Each structure stands twice: as C-alpha cells, then as structure tokens.
PDB file of C-alpha atoms in Angstrom:
ATOM      1  CA  UNK A 139     -95.678  -6.130 117.807  1.00 63.00           C
ATOM      2  CA  UNK A 140     -91.435  -5.620 117.252  1.00 76.00           C
ATOM      3  CA  UNK A 141     -91.599  -9.048 118.473  1.00 78.00           C
ATOM      4  CA  UNK A 142     -93.902 -10.670 115.561  1.00 82.00           C
ATOM      5  CA  UNK A 143     -91.646  -8.308 113.209  1.00 85.00           C
ATOM      6  CA  UNK A 144     -88.237 -10.194 114.581  1.00 86.00           C
ATOM      7  CA  UNK A 145     -89.952 -13.531 114.145  1.00 82.00           C
ATOM      8  CA  UNK A 146     -91.697 -12.984 110.519  1.00 80.00           C
ATOM      9  CA  UNK A 147     -87.965 -11.494 109.544  1.00 82.00           C
ATOM     10  CA  UNK A 148     -86.141 -14.378 110.536  1.00 82.00           C
ATOM     11  CA  UNK A 149     -88.899 -17.416 108.813  1.00 76.00           C
ATOM     12  CA  UNK A 150     -88.009 -14.941 105.681  1.00 79.00           C
ATOM     13  CA  UNK A 151     -84.038 -15.714 106.343  1.00 79.00           C
ATOM     14  CA  UNK A 152     -84.346 -18.879 107.021  1.00 75.00           C
ATOM     15  CA  UNK A 153     -86.777 -19.097 103.953  1.00 73.00           C
ATOM     16  CA  UNK A 154     -84.220 -18.309 101.600  1.00 74.00           C
ATOM     17  CA  UNK A 155     -82.526 -21.969 102.116  1.00 72.00           C
ATOM     18  CA  UNK A 156     -85.321 -23.906 101.105  1.00 76.00           C
ATOM     19  CA  UNK A 157     -85.645 -24.697  97.181  1.00 77.00           C
ATOM     20  CA  UNK A 158     -89.199 -25.572  95.438  1.00 82.00           C
ATOM     21  CA  UNK A 159     -88.777 -29.526  96.518  1.00 84.00           C
ATOM     22  CA  UNK A 160     -88.647 -28.657 100.207  1.00 85.00           C
ATOM     23  CA  UNK A 161     -92.166 -26.767  99.752  1.00 87.00           C
ATOM     24  CA  UNK A 162     -93.505 -29.278  98.467  1.00 91.00           C
ATOM     25  CA  UNK A 163     -92.321 -31.822 100.584  1.00 91.00           C
ATOM     26  CA  UNK A 164     -93.706 -29.536 103.893  1.00 91.00           C
ATOM     27  CA  UNK A 165     -96.677 -28.666 102.094  1.00 94.00           C
ATOM     28  CA  UNK A 166     -97.583 -32.802 100.966  1.00 95.00           C
ATOM     29  CA  UNK A 167     -97.341 -33.395 104.786  1.00 95.00           C
ATOM     30  CA  UNK A 168     -98.766 -30.818 105.750  1.00 96.00           C
ATOM     31  CA  UNK A 169    -101.941 -32.259 103.567  1.00 97.00           C
ATOM     32  CA  UNK A 170    -101.689 -35.622 105.192  1.00 96.00           C
ATOM     33  CA  UNK A 171    -101.632 -34.216 108.554  1.00 95.00           C
ATOM     34  CA  UNK A 172    -104.971 -32.264 107.609  1.00 95.00           C
ATOM     35  CA  UNK A 173    -106.238 -35.026 105.641  1.00 96.00           C
ATOM     36  CA  UNK A 174    -106.277 -36.815 108.809  1.00 95.00           C
ATOM     37  CA  UNK A 175    -107.811 -34.301 110.906  1.00 93.00           C
ATOM     38  CA  UNK A 176    -110.255 -33.880 108.854  1.00 93.00           C
ATOM     39  CA  UNK A 177    -111.229 -37.292 108.395  1.00 93.00           C
ATOM     40  CA  UNK A 178    -111.712 -37.769 112.417  1.00 91.00           C
ATOM     41  CA  UNK A 179    -113.857 -34.759 112.305  1.00 90.00           C
ATOM     42  CA  UNK A 180    -115.954 -36.464 110.020  1.00 91.00           C
ATOM     43  CA  UNK A 181    -115.546 -39.738 112.120  1.00 88.00           C
ATOM     44  CA  UNK A 182    -116.849 -37.655 115.104  1.00 84.00           C
ATOM     45  CA  UNK A 183    -119.811 -39.455 115.840  1.00 84.00           C
ATOM     46  CA  UNK A 184    -117.893 -43.066 116.602  1.00 88.00           C
ATOM     47  CA  UNK A 185    -115.988 -42.155 119.657  1.00 86.00           C
ATOM     48  CA  UNK A 186    -112.579 -44.692 119.058  1.00 90.00           C
ATOM     49  CA  UNK A 187    -112.079 -43.844 115.253  1.00 89.00           C
ATOM     50  CA  UNK A 188    -112.083 -39.899 115.825  1.00 90.00           C
ATOM     51  CA  UNK A 189    -110.123 -39.923 119.261  1.00 91.00           C
ATOM     52  CA  UNK A 190    -107.757 -42.236 117.440  1.00 92.00           C
ATOM     53  CA  UNK A 191    -107.330 -39.503 114.323  1.00 92.00           C
ATOM     54  CA  UNK A 192    -107.560 -36.749 116.261  1.00 91.00           C
ATOM     55  CA  UNK A 193    -104.186 -38.008 118.499  1.00 93.00           C
ATOM     56  CA  UNK A 194    -102.428 -38.881 115.288  1.00 94.00           C
ATOM     57  CA  UNK A 195    -102.834 -35.755 113.727  1.00 93.00           C
ATOM     58  CA  UNK A 196    -101.990 -33.868 116.606  1.00 93.00           C
ATOM     59  CA  UNK A 197     -98.471 -35.884 117.280  1.00 94.00           C
ATOM     60  CA  UNK A 198     -97.675 -35.545 113.731  1.00 94.00           C
ATOM     61  CA  UNK A 199     -97.241 -31.990 114.160  1.00 93.00           C
ATOM     62  CA  UNK A 200     -94.330 -31.914 115.962  1.00 93.00           C
ATOM     63  CA  UNK A 201     -92.937 -35.619 114.374  1.00 94.00           C
ATOM     64  CA  UNK A 202     -93.417 -33.270 110.789  1.00 93.00           C
ATOM     65  CA  UNK A 203     -89.486 -32.038 111.038  1.00 91.00           C
ATOM     66  CA  UNK A 204     -88.466 -35.209 111.680  1.00 94.00           C
ATOM     67  CA  UNK A 205     -90.601 -36.563 108.944  1.00 95.00           C
ATOM     68  CA  UNK A 206     -88.976 -34.286 106.306  1.00 92.00           C
ATOM     69  CA  UNK A 207     -84.967 -34.822 107.562  1.00 90.00           C
ATOM     70  CA  UNK A 208     -86.369 -38.731 106.876  1.00 93.00           C
ATOM     71  CA  UNK A 209     -88.047 -38.457 103.386  1.00 92.00           C
ATOM     72  CA  UNK A 210     -85.086 -35.922 102.030  1.00 89.00           C
ATOM     73  CA  UNK A 211     -82.164 -38.152 103.662  1.00 88.00           C
ATOM     74  CA  UNK A 212     -83.710 -41.124 102.477  1.00 89.00           C
ATOM     75  CA  UNK A 213     -84.748 -40.421  99.116  1.00 88.00           C
ATOM     76  CA  UNK A 214     -84.375 -37.120  97.544  1.00 88.00           C
ATOM     77  CA  UNK A 215     -80.850 -36.073  98.951  1.00 89.00           C
ATOM     78  CA  UNK A 216     -79.909 -39.732  99.726  1.00 91.00           C
ATOM     79  CA  UNK A 217     -75.809 -39.851  99.980  1.00 93.00           C
ATOM     80  CA  UNK A 218     -73.877 -42.883  99.908  1.00 94.00           C
ATOM     81  CA  UNK A 219     -71.076 -41.874 102.425  1.00 93.00           C
ATOM     82  CA  UNK A 220     -68.213 -44.487 102.502  1.00 94.00           C
ATOM     83  CA  UNK A 221     -64.888 -44.410 105.071  1.00 94.00           C
ATOM     84  CA  UNK A 222     -61.378 -46.206 103.956  1.00 94.00           C
ATOM     85  CA  UNK A 223     -59.039 -44.646 106.960  1.00 90.00           C
ATOM     86  CA  UNK A 224     -60.595 -43.183 110.102  1.00 88.00           C
ATOM     87  CA  UNK A 225     -57.383 -43.045 112.408  1.00 87.00           C
ATOM     88  CA  UNK A 226     -54.497 -42.070 113.544  1.00 85.00           C
ATOM     89  CA  UNK A 227     -51.310 -41.876 112.437  1.00 83.00           C
ATOM     90  CA  UNK A 228     -48.811 -44.442 113.598  1.00 81.00           C
ATOM     91  CA  UNK A 229     -46.224 -42.074 114.750  1.00 81.00           C
ATOM     92  CA  UNK A 230     -47.451 -38.471 114.720  1.00 80.00           C
ATOM     93  CA  UNK A 231     -50.091 -37.209 116.677  1.00 83.00           C
ATOM     94  CA  UNK A 232     -52.007 -36.731 113.730  1.00 89.00           C
ATOM     95  CA  UNK A 233     -55.051 -38.058 112.052  1.00 91.00           C
ATOM     96  CA  UNK A 234     -55.599 -39.199 108.333  1.00 92.00           C
ATOM     97  CA  UNK A 235     -59.369 -39.485 107.654  1.00 94.00           C
ATOM     98  CA  UNK A 236     -60.435 -40.394 104.420  1.00 95.00           C
ATOM     99  CA  UNK A 237     -62.940 -41.341 102.207  1.00 95.00           C
ATOM    100  CA  UNK A 238     -65.859 -40.736  99.445  1.00 96.00           C
ATOM    101  CA  UNK A 239     -69.253 -38.846  99.413  1.00 94.00           C
ATOM    102  CA  UNK A 240     -71.664 -40.581  96.060  1.00 95.00           C
ATOM    103  CA  UNK A 241     -74.900 -39.111  94.974  1.00 93.00           C
ATOM    104  CA  UNK A 242     -77.416 -42.004  94.995  1.00 93.00           C
ATOM    105  CA  UNK A 243     -80.268 -38.967  95.517  1.00 89.00           C
ATOM    106  CA  UNK A 244     -82.655 -37.431  93.166  1.00 89.00           C
ATOM    107  CA  UNK A 245     -80.954 -34.346  93.427  1.00 87.00           C
ATOM    108  CA  UNK A 246     -77.667 -32.492  92.550  1.00 89.00           C
ATOM    109  CA  UNK A 247     -75.715 -31.094  95.205  1.00 89.00           C
ATOM    110  CA  UNK A 248     -73.817 -27.704  95.840  1.00 88.00           C
ATOM    111  CA  UNK A 249     -71.538 -29.486  98.058  1.00 90.00           C
ATOM    112  CA  UNK A 250     -70.696 -31.554 101.252  1.00 92.00           C
ATOM    113  CA  UNK A 251     -69.597 -31.532 104.749  1.00 93.00           C
ATOM    114  CA  UNK A 252     -66.890 -33.750 106.370  1.00 94.00           C
ATOM    115  CA  UNK A 253     -67.211 -33.743 110.048  1.00 94.00           C
ATOM    116  CA  UNK A 254     -65.213 -34.904 112.734  1.00 93.00           C
ATOM    117  CA  UNK A 255     -65.366 -35.234 116.389  1.00 91.00           C
ATOM    118  CA  UNK A 256     -62.854 -36.149 118.388  1.00 91.00           C
ATOM    119  CA  UNK A 257     -64.054 -38.355 121.930  1.00 90.00           C
ATOM    120  CA  UNK A 258     -61.102 -39.593 124.328  1.00 88.00           C
ATOM    121  CA  UNK A 259     -60.105 -43.228 124.290  1.00 87.00           C
ATOM    122  CA  UNK A 260     -60.470 -43.994 128.232  1.00 85.00           C
ATOM    123  CA  UNK A 261     -63.955 -41.856 128.217  1.00 86.00           C
ATOM    124  CA  UNK A 262     -66.879 -43.838 129.824  1.00 90.00           C
ATOM    125  CA  UNK A 263     -69.776 -44.990 127.846  1.00 89.00           C
ATOM    126  CA  UNK A 264     -72.199 -41.791 128.761  1.00 91.00           C
ATOM    127  CA  UNK A 265     -69.201 -39.482 128.205  1.00 88.00           C
ATOM    128  CA  UNK A 266     -68.962 -41.271 124.609  1.00 88.00           C
ATOM    129  CA  UNK A 267     -72.500 -40.483 124.136  1.00 89.00           C
ATOM    130  CA  UNK A 268     -72.430 -36.835 124.977  1.00 88.00           C
ATOM    131  CA  UNK A 269     -69.191 -36.140 123.070  1.00 85.00           C
ATOM    132  CA  UNK A 270     -71.398 -37.395 120.058  1.00 86.00           C
ATOM    133  CA  UNK A 271     -74.318 -35.440 120.462  1.00 87.00           C
ATOM    134  CA  UNK A 272     -72.041 -32.097 121.706  1.00 88.00           C
ATOM    135  CA  UNK A 273     -68.437 -32.365 120.799  1.00 87.00           C
ATOM    136  CA  UNK A 274     -65.484 -30.969 122.698  1.00 86.00           C
ATOM    137  CA  UNK A 275     -62.888 -31.211 120.126  1.00 88.00           C
ATOM    138  CA  UNK A 276     -64.520 -31.032 115.979  1.00 90.00           C
ATOM    139  CA  UNK A 277     -63.307 -30.260 113.032  1.00 91.00           C
ATOM    140  CA  UNK A 278     -65.462 -29.445 109.875  1.00 93.00           C
ATOM    141  CA  UNK A 279     -64.532 -29.725 106.063  1.00 94.00           C
ATOM    142  CA  UNK A 280     -67.389 -28.284 103.927  1.00 94.00           C
ATOM    143  CA  UNK A 281     -66.344 -28.704  99.673  1.00 93.00           C
ATOM    144  CA  UNK A 282     -67.925 -26.564  97.660  1.00 92.00           C
ATOM    145  CA  UNK A 283     -67.741 -28.946  94.802  1.00 90.00           C
ATOM    146  CA  UNK A 284     -70.885 -29.627  93.277  1.00 93.00           C
ATOM    147  CA  UNK A 285     -72.191 -33.201  93.053  1.00 91.00           C
ATOM    148  CA  UNK A 286     -74.371 -34.718  90.206  1.00 92.00           C
ATOM    149  CA  UNK A 287     -76.771 -37.557  90.218  1.00 91.00           C
ATOM    150  CA  UNK A 288     -74.602 -40.581  90.462  1.00 92.00           C
ATOM    151  CA  UNK A 289     -71.658 -39.594  90.752  1.00 94.00           C
ATOM    152  CA  UNK A 290     -68.427 -39.646  93.528  1.00 95.00           C
ATOM    153  CA  UNK A 291     -66.288 -37.345  94.981  1.00 94.00           C
ATOM    154  CA  UNK A 292     -63.234 -38.440  97.340  1.00 95.00           C
ATOM    155  CA  UNK A 293     -61.996 -36.400 100.036  1.00 94.00           C
ATOM    156  CA  UNK A 294     -58.407 -37.072 102.761  1.00 94.00           C
ATOM    157  CA  UNK A 295     -57.758 -34.791 106.014  1.00 93.00           C
ATOM    158  CA  UNK A 296     -55.430 -34.615 107.825  1.00 93.00           C
ATOM    159  CA  UNK A 297     -55.938 -32.912 110.858  1.00 92.00           C
ATOM    160  CA  UNK A 298     -53.676 -32.855 114.199  1.00 91.00           C
ATOM    161  CA  UNK A 299     -55.000 -33.804 117.020  1.00 87.00           C
ATOM    162  CA  UNK A 300     -56.396 -30.801 119.705  1.00 88.00           C
ATOM    163  CA  UNK A 301     -54.365 -32.319 122.550  1.00 85.00           C
ATOM    164  CA  UNK A 302     -51.593 -34.493 121.382  1.00 84.00           C
ATOM    165  CA  UNK A 303     -50.983 -36.275 125.203  1.00 86.00           C
ATOM    166  CA  UNK A 304     -54.364 -37.766 124.927  1.00 84.00           C
ATOM    167  CA  UNK A 305     -55.532 -40.141 122.146  1.00 85.00           C
ATOM    168  CA  UNK A 306     -58.731 -40.553 120.463  1.00 87.00           C
ATOM    169  CA  UNK A 307     -61.314 -42.226 118.832  1.00 88.00           C
ATOM    170  CA  UNK A 308     -62.606 -40.479 115.864  1.00 89.00           C
ATOM    171  CA  UNK A 309     -66.638 -39.985 115.302  1.00 90.00           C
ATOM    172  CA  UNK A 310     -67.026 -38.764 111.384  1.00 93.00           C
ATOM    173  CA  UNK A 311     -70.010 -38.033 109.958  1.00 91.00           C
ATOM    174  CA  UNK A 312     -70.597 -36.447 106.429  1.00 92.00           C
ATOM    175  CA  UNK A 313     -73.807 -34.783 104.658  1.00 89.00           C
ATOM    176  CA  UNK A 314     -74.351 -33.145 101.749  1.00 88.00           C
ATOM    177  CA  UNK A 315     -76.540 -30.171 100.628  1.00 84.00           C
TER     178      UNK A 315
END
C-alpha cells in the first residue's frame, strides 16, 4: 500500500509541470489509440484488419511519449535555435558560445536553456556518440526571460575549459519551456 501511495505522490508531483494544453495533447493521443483499438475490436471477424489494428494500438502505447514530444516540439512549442559562434578562443582555454532563440510556435515560453557538451577532439566516432548522450563535461545555462510568440532572445556564454590540456569540440543544444 505504501508503494502505491508513493507512486501516486510522485505522479502528482510530476503533474504540476503540465499545463492545460499538455493534458489536451495527451488526452488526444489516448483517444486516438482507444479509437484504433475499438475499431480493431469492431473488425474482429476479419483476421487481418483486426491483427493490424490491434498491433498498431499496442505499438502506439509505448510510442505515445515520443509522439507527444514530437507534437510539442514541431508545432506548439517550436523554437528556432541559431548558433553564430560555437568555438574556443584562439589564445585562451576558454570557449565562446553565442546565438539566439526565436519562438515560432503557438505558445509563450517562460524561459530557455542552453546546454554545451564538451567532446574531446581526439575521441573516436563511438566515443563521440557516447559523449553526446552522456557527457563527461557539460555546462548548462538557464535563462528565465519570458519569450512571447515571434520574439527573439540573444545569448552569449564564456565558458572556461574543463581541462585546459585537452582540446574539445562543442555540441550545443537549446530548448525553451
């Protein structure tokens, strides 16, 4: 019983981060999955359509978080992230990152986040992929400046090198919330 209570409290804590639009998108995805499942049940007399629709609804359940993220990032919370500088300075062990965010979605943002991952230049291809997924050195900067629809925000970062003896490539990404 305590495990269920802890789970529900965690779920309640996570639900505070969702807005009304998030709930509407999630409910829409759930209703589409339910309709595909019910259509499969209605066509259970025909084996092939039943199997296809049943497997499709079953496959959409684990894919629903990715569908939700794709809808939010591609349409509702779409941002344009442009980097003008993303390199080390010539004579110092310091990296300079400059760019801008532009809100081209349908919602206003409360702030934006820039994450810079340091990838050693002499690393192999598989290590580079590993460092992109799980960086050893990273710098995260949070901007709490609201960004309304069709507005832009510029940013500049000066980041000291995490290890001055090693030269790094920068993998920089940004997102708004």
